[in-house]
């Protein structure tokens, strides 16, 4: 089965919906690399759409956890509050949830339950990537798979990651680590990109949707 991979959405709901029209559920697994919330104007609606997709297509969707998703879940979970989140997106996101207060607790629980990575023999998906660091799956490790900035480790598979927006606002490949960076700056007003891959990691197609201006409205 092929993959249709999307990186950081950050509340850009309408852009995401258009990109989803290019997903082929009958023959592809939808892989989302995390960071559904913060920055854009529609975080609650974005999480709800993804949660619904995961219920409607349980064997055809994979939603990984990003650092913003983890931070929201941590802030609202039993170990909270996680106050740093409020200063880099959380305060605005909580205000957005005033539109749908009944979604807040189930969304936080769903985000907390997202896996950190998925792999087969050929490809490895995560939010920020695997580097040469102890305990890469530790959620508070600054060099772990939720937070890493900088060079990644060659894992013997194609890594596909988001997290770090590319300078070109298009997918970029690092040959040394065999990594594709897929965060093309949707929440920065650039575009949201879908990467179609074969199950062996061959790039088949790139589809870029310019960010809808309404998605950047912070209210």
C-alpha positions as semicolon CSV with decimal commas, in nm:
position;residue;x (nm);y (nm);z (nm)
1;X;0,000;0,000;0,000
2;X;0,124;0,346;-0,086
3;X;0,143;0,638;0,157
4;X;0,003;0,990;0,139
5;X;0,206;1,188;0,392
6;X;0,123;1,531;0,535
7;X;0,329;1,723;0,789
8;X;0,243;2,013;1,020
9;X;-0,114;2,141;0,975
10;X;-0,124;2,378;1,274
11;X;-0,494;2,454;1,257
12;X;-0,503;2,528;0,883
13;X;-0,829;2,343;0,843
14;X;-0,947;2,460;0,502
15;X;-0,608;2,407;0,341
16;X;-0,598;2,059;0,491
17;X;-0,945;1,978;0,362
18;X;-0,843;2,064;0,007
19;X;-0,529;1,856;0,032
20;X;-0,736;1,562;0,157
21;X;-0,925;1,557;-0,173
22;X;-0,604;1,416;-0,326
23;X;-0,586;1,125;-0,080
24;X;-0,692;0,787;-0,224
25;X;-0,821;0,581;0,070
26;X;-0,874;0,271;-0,139
27;X;-0,505;0,240;-0,215
28;X;-0,314;0,463;0,027
29;X;-0,251;0,505;0,396
30;X;-0,286;0,865;0,512
31;X;0,012;0,949;0,736
32;X;0,009;1,276;0,929
33;X;0,335;1,367;1,104
34;X;0,194;1,566;1,397
35;X;0,133;1,925;1,502
36;X;-0,237;1,957;1,437
37;X;-0,279;2,247;1,680
38;X;-0,158;2,604;1,745
39;X;-0,073;2,895;1,513
40;X;-0,360;2,866;1,266
41;X;-0,717;2,968;1,330
42;X;-0,894;2,630;1,347
43;X;-0,715;2,395;1,585
44;X;-1,030;2,238;1,741
45;X;-1,188;2,169;1,404
46;X;-0,862;2,026;1,268
47;X;-0,827;1,782;1,557
48;X;-1,192;1,683;1,529
49;X;-1,158;1,611;1,158
50;X;-0,848;1,397;1,216
51;X;-1,011;1,213;1,504
52;X;-1,312;1,139;1,284
53;X;-1,091;1,018;1,000
54;X;-0,911;0,784;1,240
55;X;-1,248;0,637;1,340
56;X;-1,385;0,613;0,985
57;X;-1,063;0,472;0,833
58;X;-0,890;0,290;1,120
59;X;-0,666;0,081;0,894
60;X;-0,597;0,358;0,642
61;X;-0,490;0,646;0,868
62;X;-0,196;0,713;1,095
63;X;-0,178;1,028;1,306
64;X;0,153;1,074;1,485
65;X;0,218;1,303;1,780
66;X;0,397;1,634;1,735
67;X;0,549;1,851;2,003
68;X;0,256;2,096;1,996
69;X;0,009;1,808;2,029
70;X;0,207;1,664;2,318
71;X;0,224;2,004;2,489
72;X;-0,152;2,050;2,473
73;X;-0,213;1,700;2,606
74;X;0,046;1,752;2,880
75;X;-0,104;2,086;2,983
76;X;-0,454;1,941;3,017
77;X;-0,356;1,596;3,142
78;X;-0,282;1,459;3,490
79;X;0,074;1,597;3,488
80;X;-0,036;1,948;3,392
81;X;-0,033;2,233;3,371
82;X;0,250;2,266;3,122
83;X;0,273;2,644;3,121
84;X;0,543;2,687;2,849
85;X;0,285;2,579;2,592
86;X;0,072;2,883;2,663
87;X;0,340;3,119;2,531
88;X;0,396;2,940;2,199
89;X;0,043;2,877;2,083
90;X;-0,154;2,730;2,369
91;X;-0,327;3,044;2,487
92;X;-0,476;3,112;2,144
93;X;-0,570;2,747;2,100
94;X;-0,757;2,740;2,430
95;X;-0,947;3,049;2,322
96;X;-1,047;2,870;2,002
97;X;-1,183;2,584;2,211
98;X;-1,435;2,826;2,359
99;X;-1,626;2,758;2,036
100;X;-1,647;2,386;2,118
101;X;-1,576;2,341;2,488
102;X;-1,704;1,984;2,492
103;X;-1,426;1,885;2,251
104;X;-1,138;1,996;2,473
105;X;-1,104;1,697;2,708
106;X;-1,155;1,422;2,448
107;X;-0,921;1,596;2,206
108;X;-0,647;1,623;2,469
109;X;-0,688;1,254;2,551
110;X;-0,676;1,157;2,183
111;X;-0,364;1,366;2,120
112;X;-0,196;1,212;2,424
113;X;-0,252;0,868;2,275
114;X;-0,087;0,937;1,938
115;X;0,220;0,723;1,860
116;X;0,563;0,878;1,817
117;X;0,667;0,689;1,503
118;X;0,577;0,424;1,250
119;X;0,807;0,220;1,030
120;X;0,836;-0,063;0,787
121;X;1,150;-0,206;0,631
122;X;1,189;0,090;0,399
123;X;1,040;0,405;0,556
124;X;1,035;0,563;0,902
125;X;0,785;0,834;0,991
126;X;0,809;1,065;1,293
127;X;0,753;1,429;1,377
128;X;1,110;1,557;1,410
129;X;1,326;1,255;1,331
130;X;1,576;1,017;1,487
131;X;1,919;1,158;1,570
132;X;2,228;1,033;1,751
133;X;2,087;1,083;2,099
134;X;2,010;0,855;2,391
135;X;1,640;0,787;2,447
136;X;1,504;0,938;2,124
137;X;1,150;0,838;2,226
138;X;1,163;1,033;2,551
139;X;0,902;1,304;2,500
140;X;1,103;1,566;2,692
141;X;1,434;1,495;2,519
142;X;1,518;1,809;2,321
143;X;1,696;1,592;2,063
144;X;1,422;1,329;2,052
145;X;1,162;1,261;1,787
146;X;0,931;1,541;1,906
147;X;1,184;1,823;1,923
148;X;1,499;1,762;1,720
149;X;1,643;2,050;1,520
150;X;1,950;1,975;1,317
151;X;2,107;1,675;1,143
152;X;1,943;1,337;1,174
153;X;2,088;0,989;1,183
154;X;2,089;0,762;0,880
155;X;1,865;0,481;1,003
156;X;1,896;0,264;0,693
157;X;1,544;0,368;0,592
158;X;1,397;0,677;0,437
159;X;1,302;0,911;0,721
160;X;1,008;1,144;0,654
161;X;0,966;1,423;0,909
162;X;0,800;1,757;0,967
163;X;0,867;2,000;1,253
164;X;1,136;2,216;1,091
165;X;0,997;2,436;0,811
166;X;1,204;2,413;0,495
167;X;1,374;2,725;0,365
168;X;1,237;2,665;0,015
169;X;0,876;2,612;0,131
170;X;0,890;2,285;-0,060
171;X;0,993;1,934;0,048
172;X;1,369;1,904;0,090
173;X;1,582;1,592;0,097
174;X;1,900;1,543;0,298
175;X;2,097;1,270;0,126
176;X;2,339;1,208;0,412
177;X;2,069;1,105;0,657
178;X;1,827;0,989;0,384
179;X;1,554;1,222;0,513
180;X;1,272;1,414;0,350
181;X;1,164;1,728;0,537
182;X;0,796;1,792;0,467
183;X;0,698;2,095;0,676
184;X;0,647;2,353;0,402
185;X;0,521;2,631;0,627
186;X;0,143;2,612;0,607
187;X;0,098;2,817;0,924
188;X;0,353;3,069;0,798
189;X;0,137;3,143;0,496
190;X;0,319;2,922;0,246
191;X;0,166;2,584;0,167
192;X;0,063;2,245;0,297
193;X;0,218;1,958;0,105
194;X;0,116;1,600;0,044
195;X;0,390;1,351;-0,043
196;X;0,282;1,036;-0,222
197;X;0,525;0,749;-0,159
198;X;0,534;0,384;-0,253
199;X;0,559;0,135;0,031
200;X;0,929;0,106;-0,047
201;X;0,986;0,483;-0,016
202;X;0,988;0,581;-0,384
203;X;0,861;0,935;-0,434
204;X;0,559;0,924;-0,663
205;X;0,406;1,272;-0,646
206;X;0,413;1,601;-0,456
207;X;0,095;1,808;-0,417
208;X;0,123;2,154;-0,262
209;X;-0,181;2,359;-0,158
210;X;-0,119;2,730;-0,086
211;X;-0,243;2,822;0,260
212;X;-0,595;2,963;0,263
213;X;-0,580;3,317;0,405
214;X;-0,879;3,243;0,630
215;X;-0,676;2,971;0,802
216;X;-0,431;3,232;0,929
217;X;-0,697;3,440;1,099
218;X;-0,632;3,422;1,474
219;X;-0,960;3,456;1,656
